[in-house]
Tab-separated table of C-alpha atoms and ligand atoms in Angstrom:
chain	number	residue	atom	x	y	z
A	290	MET	CA	-60.416	1.449	-93.837
A	291	SER	CA	-56.876	2.550	-94.755
A	292	SER	CA	-53.800	0.373	-94.371
A	293	ASN	CA	-50.536	1.787	-93.056
A	294	SER	CA	-48.645	-1.429	-93.373
A	295	LYS	CA	-47.104	-3.582	-96.042
A	296	VAL	CA	-48.755	-6.801	-97.000
A	297	ASP	CA	-46.522	-9.676	-95.965
A	298	ASP	CA	-45.163	-10.953	-99.265
A	299	GLY	CA	-42.289	-12.951	-97.793
A	300	THR	CA	-39.679	-10.230	-98.325
A	301	ASN	CA	-40.887	-8.092	-95.456
A	302	ILE	CA	-38.662	-7.397	-92.440
A	303	PHE	CA	-39.639	-9.523	-89.440
A	304	PRO	CA	-38.101	-11.345	-86.451
A	305	VAL	CA	-37.049	-14.707	-87.879
A	306	PRO	CA	-37.539	-18.017	-86.041
A	307	ASN	CA	-34.654	-20.180	-84.760
A	308	HIS	CA	-32.514	-17.252	-83.640
A	309	THR	CA	-28.959	-17.945	-82.484
A	310	LEU	CA	-28.569	-18.556	-78.756
A	311	PRO	CA	-27.073	-15.676	-76.770
A	312	TYR	CA	-25.424	-16.284	-73.414
A	313	TRP	CA	-28.083	-14.061	-71.779
A	314	ARG	CA	-30.838	-16.468	-72.837
A	315	SER	CA	-29.067	-19.544	-71.416
A	316	ASP	CA	-31.232	-19.367	-68.296
A	317	LEU	CA	-34.854	-18.738	-69.316
A	318	HIS	CA	-37.489	-17.046	-67.157
A	319	GLU	CA	-40.919	-18.667	-66.884
A	320	ILE	CA	-42.389	-15.631	-68.665
A	321	ASP	CA	-40.267	-16.251	-71.781
A	322	SER	CA	-43.109	-17.731	-73.895
A	323	TYR	CA	-45.974	-16.437	-71.782
A	324	ARG	CA	-49.518	-15.778	-72.949
A	325	SER	CA	-51.875	-14.114	-70.465
A	326	THR	CA	-54.955	-15.554	-72.195
A	327	GLU	CA	-55.468	-18.372	-74.648
A	328	GLN	CA	-57.305	-16.129	-77.108
A	329	LEU	CA	-56.260	-12.614	-78.078
A	330	PRO	CA	-58.395	-9.929	-76.439
A	331	LYS	CA	-60.635	-8.058	-78.873
A	332	GLU	CA	-59.549	-4.523	-77.979
A	333	CYS	CA	-57.422	-2.353	-75.698
A	334	ASP	CA	-56.488	1.246	-74.978
A	335	ILE	CA	-52.791	0.783	-75.852
A	336	LEU	CA	-51.163	-1.959	-77.879
A	337	ILE	CA	-47.378	-2.233	-77.665
A	338	ILE	CA	-45.467	-4.115	-80.373
A	339	GLY	CA	-42.217	-5.665	-79.138
A	340	ALA	CA	-41.185	-7.107	-75.759
A	341	GLY	CA	-37.612	-5.844	-75.619
A	342	LEU	CA	-36.330	-3.122	-73.303
A	343	SER	CA	-38.334	-0.448	-75.195
A	344	GLY	CA	-41.686	-2.219	-75.106
A	345	VAL	CA	-41.477	-3.515	-71.547
A	346	SER	CA	-40.164	-0.185	-70.178
A	347	THR	CA	-43.015	1.665	-71.925
A	348	ALA	CA	-45.543	-0.708	-70.357
A	349	TYR	CA	-43.869	-0.226	-66.983
A	350	HIS	CA	-44.059	3.559	-67.126
A	351	LEU	CA	-47.655	3.457	-68.369
A	352	LEU	CA	-48.773	1.216	-65.519
A	353	ASP	CA	-46.494	1.966	-62.583
A	354	ASP	CA	-48.099	4.096	-59.931
A	355	ASN	CA	-51.132	4.741	-62.127
A	356	PRO	CA	-54.453	4.860	-60.236
A	357	SER	CA	-56.439	4.602	-63.487
A	358	PRO	CA	-54.348	2.229	-65.591
A	359	PRO	CA	-55.161	1.833	-69.282
A	360	SER	CA	-55.786	-1.612	-70.756
A	361	ILE	CA	-52.543	-2.722	-72.415
A	362	ILE	CA	-51.719	-5.594	-74.742
A	363	LEU	CA	-48.064	-6.422	-75.406
A	364	LEU	CA	-47.480	-8.418	-78.587
A	365	GLU	CA	-44.170	-10.145	-79.250
A	366	ALA	CA	-43.330	-12.103	-82.407
A	367	ARG	CA	-40.919	-14.479	-80.659
A	368	GLU	CA	-40.134	-14.848	-76.954
A	369	VAL	CA	-39.838	-12.034	-74.401
A	370	CYS	CA	-36.485	-10.265	-74.831
A	371	SER	CA	-35.372	-12.343	-77.792
A	372	GLY	CA	-34.452	-9.304	-79.938
A	373	ALA	CA	-31.450	-6.988	-79.613
A	374	THR	CA	-31.952	-6.533	-75.867
A	375	GLY	CA	-31.371	-10.232	-75.251
A	376	ARG	CA	-28.282	-10.163	-77.473
A	377	ASN	CA	-26.326	-7.053	-76.546
A	378	GLY	CA	-23.324	-6.242	-74.376
A	379	GLY	CA	-25.364	-5.636	-71.212
A	380	HIS	CA	-23.743	-2.288	-70.770
A	381	LEU	CA	-24.614	1.402	-70.553
A	382	PHE	CA	-22.640	4.598	-70.188
A	383	ALA	CA	-22.944	8.182	-71.433
A	384	PRO	CA	-21.093	7.998	-74.760
A	385	HIS	CA	-19.187	11.252	-74.549
A	386	SER	CA	-17.259	10.500	-77.743
A	387	TYR	CA	-20.444	11.480	-79.657
A	388	VAL	CA	-20.514	14.899	-78.115
A	389	ASP	CA	-18.465	16.810	-80.664
A	390	LYS	CA	-20.729	15.644	-83.461
A	391	VAL	CA	-23.809	16.717	-81.483
A	392	VAL	CA	-22.310	20.117	-80.646
A	393	ARG	CA	-21.426	20.636	-84.307
A	394	GLU	CA	-24.773	19.596	-85.685
A	395	TYR	CA	-27.264	20.668	-83.010
A	396	GLY	CA	-25.466	23.007	-80.608
A	397	VAL	CA	-24.188	22.902	-77.045
A	398	ASP	CA	-27.593	22.758	-75.347
A	399	ALA	CA	-28.611	19.672	-77.317
A	400	ALA	CA	-25.312	17.993	-76.379
A	401	ARG	CA	-25.740	18.816	-72.699
A	402	GLU	CA	-29.328	17.545	-72.765
A	403	LEU	CA	-28.283	14.278	-74.425
A	404	MET	CA	-25.408	13.519	-72.098
A	405	LEU	CA	-27.311	14.308	-68.915
A	406	PHE	CA	-30.145	12.142	-70.210
A	407	CYS	CA	-27.791	9.181	-70.799
A	408	LYS	CA	-26.245	9.647	-67.414
A	409	SER	CA	-29.536	9.801	-65.553
A	410	GLN	CA	-30.562	6.606	-67.350
A	411	MET	CA	-27.988	4.598	-65.402
A	412	PHE	CA	-29.335	5.813	-62.097
A	413	ALA	CA	-32.952	5.398	-63.204
A	414	MET	CA	-32.274	1.763	-64.129
A	415	LYS	CA	-30.342	1.149	-60.941
A	416	SER	CA	-33.284	2.597	-58.978
A	417	VAL	CA	-35.815	0.327	-60.642
A	418	VAL	CA	-33.540	-2.672	-60.026
A	419	GLU	CA	-33.640	-1.760	-56.331
A	420	LYS	CA	-37.330	-0.795	-56.202
A	421	GLU	CA	-38.539	-3.968	-57.948
A	422	ASN	CA	-35.852	-6.267	-56.519
A	423	LEU	CA	-34.633	-7.335	-59.945
A	424	ASP	CA	-31.948	-9.995	-59.632
A	425	CYS	CA	-29.976	-9.090	-62.770
A	426	ASP	CA	-26.314	-8.739	-61.707
A	427	ALA	CA	-26.484	-4.940	-61.925
A	428	VAL	CA	-23.103	-3.370	-61.105
A	429	LEU	CA	-22.379	0.351	-61.108
A	430	THR	CA	-18.817	0.590	-62.373
A	431	ARG	CA	-16.421	2.575	-64.615
A	432	TYR	CA	-16.089	2.205	-68.367
A	433	PHE	CA	-12.510	2.415	-69.693
A	434	GLU	CA	-12.382	3.587	-73.299
A	435	THR	CA	-8.887	2.606	-74.465
A	436	CYS	CA	-7.123	3.736	-77.627
A	437	LEU	CA	-4.772	1.297	-79.294
A	438	THR	CA	-3.455	3.733	-81.874
A	439	GLN	CA	-1.556	6.930	-81.239
A	440	SER	CA	-3.737	8.896	-83.623
A	441	PHE	CA	-6.968	7.952	-81.871
A	442	ALA	CA	-5.413	8.640	-78.460
A	443	GLU	CA	-4.598	12.145	-79.668
A	444	GLU	CA	-8.082	12.599	-81.060
A	445	ILE	CA	-9.693	11.545	-77.771
A	446	LYS	CA	-7.494	13.980	-75.856
A	447	LYS	CA	-8.436	16.782	-78.241
A	448	HIS	CA	-12.153	16.056	-77.819
A	449	TYR	CA	-11.777	15.901	-74.062
A	450	ASP	CA	-10.038	19.288	-73.970
A	451	GLU	CA	-12.705	20.822	-76.203
A	452	GLN	CA	-15.485	19.486	-74.006
A	453	LEU	CA	-13.769	20.910	-70.936
A	454	LYS	CA	-13.451	24.264	-72.686
A	455	ILE	CA	-17.118	24.377	-73.671
A	456	GLY	CA	-17.936	23.652	-70.017
A	457	LEU	CA	-20.294	20.718	-70.574
A	458	ASP	CA	-21.186	19.645	-67.035
A	459	PHE	CA	-21.179	15.858	-67.638
A	460	ILE	CA	-17.445	16.074	-68.291
A	461	GLN	CA	-16.916	16.184	-64.507
A	462	ASP	CA	-17.552	12.428	-64.561
A	463	VAL	CA	-15.049	11.769	-67.357
A	464	ASP	CA	-11.420	11.178	-66.476
A	465	HIS	CA	-8.739	11.435	-69.136
A	466	VAL	CA	-5.895	8.935	-68.828
A	467	GLY	CA	-2.686	9.853	-70.624
A	468	PRO	CA	-0.157	7.542	-72.324
A	469	LYS	CA	2.040	7.290	-69.224
A	470	HIS	CA	-0.467	5.283	-67.170
A	471	ALA	CA	-2.962	4.031	-69.739
A	472	GLU	CA	-1.625	0.480	-70.026
A	473	LYS	CA	-1.067	-0.006	-66.306
A	474	LEU	CA	-4.444	1.398	-65.235
A	475	SER	CA	-6.476	-0.370	-67.893
A	476	GLY	CA	-4.538	-3.629	-68.133
A	477	VAL	CA	-4.898	-3.309	-71.905
A	478	LYS	CA	-1.660	-4.074	-73.733
A	479	GLY	CA	-0.275	-1.166	-75.663
A	480	ALA	CA	-3.022	1.272	-74.615
A	481	LYS	CA	-1.934	4.716	-75.768
A	482	GLY	CA	-4.490	6.634	-73.729
A	483	GLY	CA	-8.161	6.723	-72.938
A	484	THR	CA	-10.957	7.939	-70.727
A	485	THR	CA	-13.023	6.492	-67.915
A	486	THR	CA	-16.621	7.280	-67.025
A	487	THR	CA	-19.465	5.901	-64.896
A	488	ALA	CA	-21.178	2.834	-66.355
A	489	LEU	CA	-23.840	0.318	-65.413
A	490	GLN	CA	-23.592	-3.310	-66.408
A	491	LEU	CA	-26.388	-5.826	-66.018
A	492	TRP	CA	-27.966	-8.979	-67.405
A	493	PRO	CA	-30.443	-7.359	-69.838
A	494	TYR	CA	-32.669	-10.429	-70.272
A	495	LYS	CA	-33.114	-10.756	-66.509
A	496	PHE	CA	-33.883	-7.028	-66.184
A	497	VAL	CA	-36.587	-7.152	-68.874
A	498	THR	CA	-38.205	-10.484	-68.003
A	499	GLN	CA	-38.334	-9.758	-64.274
A	500	LEU	CA	-39.729	-6.264	-64.836
A	501	LEU	CA	-42.425	-7.725	-67.074
A	502	ALA	CA	-43.154	-10.447	-64.518
A	503	CYS	CA	-43.758	-7.696	-61.910
A	504	LEU	CA	-46.310	-6.096	-64.249
A	505	VAL	CA	-48.025	-9.391	-64.981
A	506	LYS	CA	-48.301	-10.043	-61.257
A	507	ARG	CA	-49.758	-6.721	-60.195
A	508	THR	CA	-51.523	-5.247	-63.243
A	509	SER	CA	-53.959	-6.396	-65.904
A	510	ILE	CA	-51.446	-6.186	-68.792
A	511	ASN	CA	-52.138	-8.861	-71.400
A	512	VAL	CA	-48.906	-10.359	-72.793
A	513	GLN	CA	-48.953	-12.458	-75.953
A	514	THR	CA	-45.676	-13.978	-77.108
A	515	HIS	CA	-45.241	-15.819	-80.431
A	516	THR	CA	-47.726	-13.398	-81.938
A	517	ARG	CA	-46.289	-11.486	-84.840
A	518	VAL	CA	-47.971	-8.288	-85.972
A	519	LEU	CA	-48.553	-8.456	-89.713
A	520	SER	CA	-50.106	-5.036	-90.238
A	521	VAL	CA	-51.551	-2.001	-88.521
A	522	SER	CA	-54.344	-0.072	-90.216
A	523	ASN	CA	-56.844	2.645	-89.322
A	524	SER	CA	-60.557	2.019	-89.333
A	525	ASP	CA	-63.080	4.739	-90.148
A	526	ASP	CA	-64.257	4.943	-86.526
A	527	GLY	CA	-60.812	6.058	-85.316
A	528	TRP	CA	-59.509	2.740	-83.985
A	529	ASN	CA	-56.334	0.985	-85.134
A	530	ILE	CA	-56.725	-2.552	-86.381
A	531	VAL	CA	-53.706	-4.664	-85.512
A	532	THR	CA	-53.626	-7.895	-87.494
A	533	THR	CA	-51.810	-11.039	-86.416
A	534	PRO	CA	-52.008	-14.677	-87.587
A	535	ARG	CA	-54.109	-15.308	-84.460
A	536	GLY	CA	-56.714	-12.637	-85.230
A	537	SER	CA	-57.115	-8.853	-85.068
A	538	ILE	CA	-57.187	-6.450	-82.157
A	539	ARG	CA	-58.734	-2.975	-82.038
A	540	ALA	CA	-56.481	-0.504	-80.227
A	541	ARG	CA	-56.912	3.173	-79.456
A	542	LYS	CA	-53.166	3.771	-79.535
A	543	VAL	CA	-50.274	1.724	-80.893
A	544	VAL	CA	-46.665	1.908	-79.697
A	545	PHE	CA	-44.015	0.622	-82.110
A	546	ALA	CA	-41.220	-0.753	-79.905
A	547	SER	CA	-40.069	-2.997	-82.730
A	548	ASN	CA	-36.610	-1.487	-83.262
A	549	GLY	CA	-34.758	-2.936	-86.304
A	550	TYR	CA	-37.939	-4.574	-87.595
A	551	THR	CA	-40.116	-1.442	-87.570
A	552	ALA	CA	-40.176	-0.899	-91.335
A	553	GLY	CA	-41.847	-4.312	-91.684
A	554	ILE	CA	-45.001	-2.997	-90.013
A	555	SER	CA	-44.725	0.779	-90.496
A	556	PRO	CA	-43.635	1.403	-94.104
A	557	ILE	CA	-43.051	5.096	-93.378
A	558	PHE	CA	-39.775	3.874	-91.820
A	559	GLU	CA	-38.615	1.955	-94.879
A	560	ASN	CA	-34.959	2.965	-95.480
A	561	LYS	CA	-35.215	5.229	-92.396
A	562	ILE	CA	-34.709	2.441	-89.847
A	563	VAL	CA	-32.629	-0.255	-91.502
A	564	PRO	CA	-31.870	-3.620	-89.874
A	565	ILE	CA	-28.178	-4.247	-89.312
A	566	LYS	CA	-26.763	-7.531	-88.061
A	567	LEU	CA	-24.138	-7.454	-85.308
A	568	THR	CA	-22.354	-10.141	-83.337
A	569	CYS	CA	-21.327	-10.740	-79.745
A	570	SER	CA	-19.730	-13.512	-77.684
A	571	HIS	CA	-19.294	-14.922	-74.225
A	572	ILE	CA	-15.772	-15.991	-73.311
A	573	SER	CA	-15.004	-18.170	-70.339
A	574	VAL	CA	-11.884	-19.273	-68.543
A	575	PRO	CA	-11.503	-22.977	-67.652
A	576	LYS	CA	-11.952	-23.502	-63.906
A	577	ASP	CA	-8.746	-25.568	-63.734
A	578	THR	CA	-6.580	-23.165	-65.733
A	579	PRO	CA	-2.983	-23.249	-64.466
A	580	SER	CA	-2.729	-19.551	-65.192
A	581	PRO	CA	-5.774	-17.692	-63.809
A	582	PRO	CA	-6.060	-14.217	-65.349
A	583	PRO	CA	-6.258	-11.048	-63.248
A	584	HIS	CA	-9.632	-9.605	-62.295
A	585	LEU	CA	-10.894	-6.954	-64.728
A	586	SER	CA	-11.770	-3.865	-62.769
A	587	HIS	CA	-13.728	-1.933	-65.436
A	588	THR	CA	-15.889	-2.448	-68.483
A	589	TYR	CA	-13.861	-1.721	-71.607
A	590	GLY	CA	-13.836	-0.321	-75.095
A	591	LEU	CA	-10.948	-1.412	-77.305
A	592	ASN	CA	-10.552	1.119	-80.087
A	593	PHE	CA	-8.389	-0.755	-82.564
A	594	ASP	CA	-8.621	2.059	-85.070
A	595	GLY	CA	-11.178	4.625	-83.933
A	596	PRO	CA	-14.729	4.011	-82.692
A	597	ALA	CA	-15.993	2.408	-85.940
A	598	LEU	CA	-13.887	-0.679	-85.178
A	599	ARG	CA	-14.410	-0.793	-81.445
A	600	ASP	CA	-14.810	-3.943	-79.356
A	601	TYR	CA	-16.612	-3.648	-76.025
A	602	LEU	CA	-16.072	-5.972	-73.064
A	603	ILE	CA	-17.957	-6.555	-69.879
A	604	PRO	CA	-16.428	-8.757	-67.187
A	605	ARG	CA	-19.068	-10.964	-65.608
A	606	PRO	CA	-19.061	-11.562	-61.845
A	607	ASP	CA	-18.436	-15.292	-62.527
A	608	GLY	CA	-15.117	-14.556	-64.272
A	609	GLY	CA	-16.460	-14.792	-67.825
A	610	VAL	CA	-16.422	-11.916	-70.297
A	611	ILE	CA	-18.990	-10.618	-72.782
A	612	CYS	CA	-17.253	-9.254	-75.870
A	613	GLY	CA	-18.950	-7.664	-78.885
A	614	GLY	CA	-17.705	-5.957	-82.023
A	615	ALA	CA	-15.213	-7.809	-84.256
A	616	LYS	CA	-16.318	-5.473	-87.048
A	617	SER	CA	-12.941	-5.540	-88.758
A	618	THR	CA	-13.507	-9.230	-89.545
A	619	TYR	CA	-16.668	-8.821	-91.621
A	620	MET	CA	-17.770	-5.237	-92.268
A	621	LYS	CA	-15.372	-4.642	-95.132
A	622	GLY	CA	-16.448	-7.849	-96.913
A	623	ASP	CA	-19.814	-8.685	-98.445
A	624	LYS	CA	-22.186	-5.961	-97.238
A	625	ASN	CA	-25.166	-8.321	-97.400
A	626	THR	CA	-23.694	-10.195	-94.440
A	627	TRP	CA	-24.781	-7.387	-92.176
A	628	PHE	CA	-26.462	-4.464	-93.971
A	629	ASN	CA	-30.247	-4.550	-94.366
A	630	ASN	CA	-30.006	-8.006	-92.847
A	631	PHE	CA	-32.577	-9.087	-90.263
A	632	ASP	CA	-31.600	-12.749	-90.011
A	633	ASP	CA	-30.218	-13.497	-86.556
A	634	SER	CA	-30.682	-17.237	-87.085
A	635	THR	CA	-27.179	-17.517	-88.568
A	636	LEU	CA	-23.779	-16.590	-87.151
A	637	ILE	CA	-21.125	-14.262	-88.519
A	638	GLU	CA	-18.502	-16.989	-88.422
A	639	GLN	CA	-15.639	-14.661	-89.418
A	640	ALA	CA	-15.900	-13.069	-85.960
A	641	ARG	CA	-15.256	-16.279	-84.035
A	642	SER	CA	-11.457	-16.385	-84.395
A	643	HIS	CA	-11.245	-12.725	-83.358
A	644	PHE	CA	-13.186	-13.361	-80.149
A	645	GLU	CA	-11.219	-16.576	-79.455
A	646	THR	CA	-8.033	-14.583	-78.865
A	647	VAL	CA	-9.255	-11.106	-77.972
A	648	MET	CA	-8.451	-11.555	-74.268
A	649	GLN	CA	-5.033	-13.175	-74.843
A	650	ASP	CA	-4.102	-10.574	-77.469
A	651	ASN	CA	-5.187	-7.471	-75.586
A	652	PHE	CA	-5.160	-7.970	-71.815
A	653	LEU	CA	-2.094	-8.201	-69.605
A	654	GLY	CA	-1.913	-11.513	-67.762
A	655	TRP	CA	-4.521	-13.273	-69.947
A	656	GLU	CA	-1.980	-14.818	-72.376
A	657	ASN	CA	-2.066	-18.337	-70.907
A	658	SER	CA	-5.512	-18.186	-69.344
A	659	GLY	CA	-7.089	-20.666	-71.763
A	660	ALA	CA	-9.978	-18.189	-72.276
A	661	ALA	CA	-12.225	-19.386	-75.112
A	662	VAL	CA	-15.570	-18.578	-76.715
A	663	ASP	CA	-18.440	-20.665	-75.414
A	664	TYR	CA	-21.328	-18.632	-76.860
A	665	LEU	CA	-21.357	-16.776	-80.172
A	666	TRP	CA	-24.525	-15.147	-81.465
A	667	THR	CA	-25.930	-12.448	-83.716
A	668	GLY	CA	-28.592	-9.779	-83.241
A	669	ILE	CA	-30.391	-7.067	-85.169
A	670	ILE	CA	-30.180	-3.357	-84.463
A	671	GLY	CA	-32.095	-0.478	-86.079
A	672	TYR	CA	-29.845	1.917	-87.967
A	673	THR	CA	-30.843	5.489	-88.891
A	674	SER	CA	-29.224	7.969	-91.250
A	675	ASP	CA	-28.399	10.568	-88.578
A	676	SER	CA	-27.471	8.095	-85.783
A	677	TRP	CA	-30.417	9.020	-83.539
A	678	PRO	CA	-33.543	7.030	-82.724
A	679	HIS	CA	-37.022	7.971	-83.928
A	680	CYS	CA	-39.192	8.767	-80.929
A	681	GLY	CA	-42.581	10.348	-80.303
A	682	LYS	CA	-45.753	10.592	-82.372
A	683	ILE	CA	-45.365	9.242	-85.887
A	684	PRO	CA	-46.147	12.001	-88.399
A	685	ARG	CA	-49.161	11.422	-90.645
A	686	GLN	CA	-50.382	8.535	-88.483
A	687	GLU	CA	-53.181	8.918	-85.957
A	688	ASN	CA	-52.328	7.612	-82.488
A	689	HIS	CA	-49.107	5.868	-83.457
A	690	PHE	CA	-46.080	6.290	-81.213
A	691	ILE	CA	-42.557	5.044	-81.752
A	692	LEU	CA	-39.313	4.486	-79.898
A	693	ALA	CA	-36.898	2.647	-82.186
A	694	GLY	CA	-33.657	2.863	-84.147
A	695	TYR	CA	-30.921	3.226	-81.547
A	696	ASN	CA	-27.961	2.431	-83.801
A	697	GLY	CA	-26.313	-0.134	-81.582
A	698	ALA	CA	-26.300	1.934	-78.413
A	699	GLY	CA	-29.839	1.837	-77.092
A	700	MET	CA	-29.104	0.785	-73.524
A	701	PRO	CA	-28.293	4.290	-72.234
A	702	LEU	CA	-31.270	5.766	-74.102
A	703	ILE	CA	-34.274	3.511	-73.759
A	704	PHE	CA	-35.582	3.387	-70.193
A	705	LEU	CA	-36.188	7.128	-69.872
A	706	THR	CA	-37.249	7.512	-73.507
A	707	ALA	CA	-39.936	4.950	-72.671
A	708	LYS	CA	-40.880	7.067	-69.675
A	709	GLY	CA	-41.225	10.081	-71.967
A	710	ILE	CA	-43.403	8.168	-74.443
A	711	ALA	CA	-45.560	6.931	-71.548
A	712	ARG	CA	-45.925	10.517	-70.300
A	713	MET	CA	-46.950	11.697	-73.768
A	714	ILE	CA	-49.679	9.052	-73.747
A	715	ARG	CA	-50.721	9.262	-70.087
A	716	GLU	CA	-50.724	13.032	-69.806
A	717	ASP	CA	-51.325	13.893	-73.455
A	718	LEU	CA	-48.100	15.904	-73.475
A	719	PRO	CA	-46.319	17.233	-76.559
A	720	PHE	CA	-42.901	15.703	-77.297
A	721	GLU	CA	-41.173	18.858	-76.071
A	722	GLU	CA	-42.500	18.266	-72.538
A	723	SER	CA	-41.738	14.535	-72.457
A	724	GLY	CA	-38.146	14.809	-71.212
A	725	ILE	CA	-36.814	12.984	-74.292
A	726	PRO	CA	-33.796	14.687	-75.927
A	727	ARG	CA	-34.882	16.956	-78.767
A	728	ILE	CA	-32.693	15.235	-81.343
A	729	PHE	CA	-34.682	11.968	-80.972
A	730	LYS	CA	-37.977	13.487	-82.157
A	731	THR	CA	-39.311	11.809	-85.261
A	732	THR	CA	-40.238	14.554	-87.698
A	733	GLU	CA	-41.232	14.932	-91.344
A	734	GLU	CA	-37.810	16.410	-91.945
A	735	ARG	CA	-35.956	13.417	-90.499
A	736	LEU	CA	-38.244	11.059	-92.368
A	737	LYS	CA	-36.877	12.476	-95.606
A	738	LEU	CA	-33.414	11.141	-94.760
A	739	ASP	CA	-32.712	7.708	-96.244
A	740	VAL	CA	-29.959	5.510	-94.856
A	741	ASP	CA	-27.127	5.369	-97.408
A	742	ARG	CA	-26.996	2.023	-99.148
B	43	LIG	C1	-24.944	-7.831	-80.851
B	43	LIG	C2	-25.470	-6.553	-80.252
B	43	LIG	C3	-24.723	-5.891	-79.293
B	43	LIG	C4	-25.167	-4.696	-78.743
B	43	LIG	N1	-24.456	-4.106	-77.729
B	43	LIG	C5	-24.937	-3.007	-77.111
B	43	LIG	C6	-24.278	-2.438	-75.995
B	43	LIG	O1	-23.292	-2.965	-75.491
B	43	LIG	N2	-24.757	-1.275	-75.470
B	43	LIG	C7	-25.878	-0.693	-75.978
B	43	LIG	O2	-26.257	0.366	-75.511
B	43	LIG	N3	-26.588	-1.254	-76.977
B	43	LIG	C8	-26.140	-2.389	-77.565
B	43	LIG	N4	-26.845	-2.955	-78.589
B	43	LIG	C9	-28.100	-2.313	-79.020
B	43	LIG	C10	-29.234	-2.594	-78.035
B	43	LIG	O3	-29.305	-3.967	-77.795
B	43	LIG	C11	-30.540	-2.082	-78.616
B	43	LIG	O4	-30.438	-0.704	-78.884
B	43	LIG	C12	-31.721	-2.292	-77.665
B	43	LIG	O5	-31.727	-3.564	-77.112
B	43	LIG	C13	-33.023	-2.059	-78.397
B	43	LIG	O6	-34.084	-2.448	-77.576
B	43	LIG	P1	-35.549	-2.536	-78.199
B	43	LIG	O7	-36.451	-3.026	-77.145
B	43	LIG	O8	-35.869	-1.256	-78.856
B	43	LIG	O9	-35.386	-3.588	-79.376
B	43	LIG	P2	-35.387	-5.181	-79.320
B	43	LIG	O10	-34.763	-5.689	-78.096
B	43	LIG	O11	-34.873	-5.650	-80.637
B	43	LIG	O12	-36.930	-5.510	-79.212
B	43	LIG	C14	-37.810	-5.362	-80.292
B	43	LIG	C15	-38.791	-6.511	-80.189
B	43	LIG	O13	-39.832	-6.293	-81.133
B	43	LIG	C16	-40.237	-7.546	-81.623
B	43	LIG	N5	-40.918	-7.336	-82.897
B	43	LIG	C17	-40.401	-6.731	-83.999
B	43	LIG	N6	-41.294	-6.738	-84.995
B	43	LIG	C18	-42.406	-7.340	-84.513
B	43	LIG	C19	-43.656	-7.663	-85.073
B	43	LIG	N7	-43.957	-7.388	-86.353
B	43	LIG	N8	-44.582	-8.265	-84.288
B	43	LIG	C20	-44.312	-8.550	-82.987
B	43	LIG	N9	-43.109	-8.293	-82.426
B	43	LIG	C21	-42.171	-7.707	-83.174
B	43	LIG	C22	-38.926	-8.304	-81.756
B	43	LIG	O14	-39.130	-9.701	-81.825
B	43	LIG	C23	-38.158	-7.850	-80.536
B	43	LIG	O15	-38.335	-8.731	-79.454
B	43	LIG	C24	-26.418	-4.149	-79.172
B	43	LIG	C25	-27.187	-4.825	-80.112
B	43	LIG	C26	-26.724	-6.020	-80.656
B	43	LIG	C27	-27.597	-6.751	-81.657
């Protein structure tokens, strides 16, 4: 028997207990700490590690509309959707500001493929919300990327013009807003320019838990929360042995949907998918405020000084706001606060004062609103050296599949990547026929690239 995993010596990467409380988890679903059976089953066709958007979407695509469904076990170290998916901005759009980099490094076809993929994701998620009746506040809207510096406004305009010139078809859905109207249209004080594009906002925890509840109701999926995978090894008879503190399971195939924690159970990803700690907040306005703020008509990006220091904001239908980012408050300080850090049980306190005034400082009419932070939390993303996730069959490992490492922007990538992984497994397809963008394929070559320390 050969082991592919690290022995747990206490320094290993894993989802820690007592995680900070995100707004999204303020209203828990009955499936949150669910176990289908008291004991772990002995074996299964497919074992999925991680019950975030990646793991649950993979299970969905493996089981939905499948007349001969495989036996599936879903193992989750903590509660359902307690990782990055339960802690993010609840927001997806096709991030066209990446396009120039993709064109430069991989060519125009790869850029077109990526952007159309991101775009179709929004409609695919909207469709499943409708098909499965998921009550998750899904709103199809427009994302307003605003630039607060002249230099970044000029850069955005230059990129937009280049993308028009290349003739990338997704650009039809992007609208450039010049300096003349940027502030008025966005409501963002001092906006020097920007772009708008189609976006979907939703309550990610409700999407994931309700989708999983549908599967539990109508399929034989076995869900086991509070069951951390310690190691995955191969036995001589071709099975994988998945070890947990509650016993071992034999699995024909294993799907690593463990995002920022993947290196803890698949050492091949050590320094290839690195955990990074981010922070996010929920801001609310007192009901009796004498100065109610205007309705926010979009979701927003606030580029204080280029995309590396961007805040993102999602107005909630109840008048609250989700705001994430605040990177300028902590990323230039002690790197251990966030880099190679998988501890989401503590806050990044430096961010609090930024979030406390972000609405008053940046939005017209919010100055006297009394808006204040009522939830502040942290979460762990998986960071890769080339900014793209690792997806597909893991090289050198028999029957191991992965979808992880989305670099803080997994929402527009995951649902259809999971569909592609499910197709690879269900139909025994090569990666190239899975529908997943080519640049996400995990390869020996990409596995040589370490994340810079
Ligand atoms: C603060 C923050 C804000 C973000 N904002 C946005 C945003 O606005 N837009 C966007 O697109 N993306 C955003 N992201 C990124 C996005 O949340 C992620 O890309 C996405 O949720 C990843 O989903 P996942 O299912 O792959 O990972 P996760 O949701 O992290 O799920 C992985 C699961 O695997 C489990 N697990 C890991 N190891 C083990 C193990 N050994 N045994 C058992 N279970 C294990 C974990 O407990 C976890 O539940 C943000 C992330 C953070 C942290």
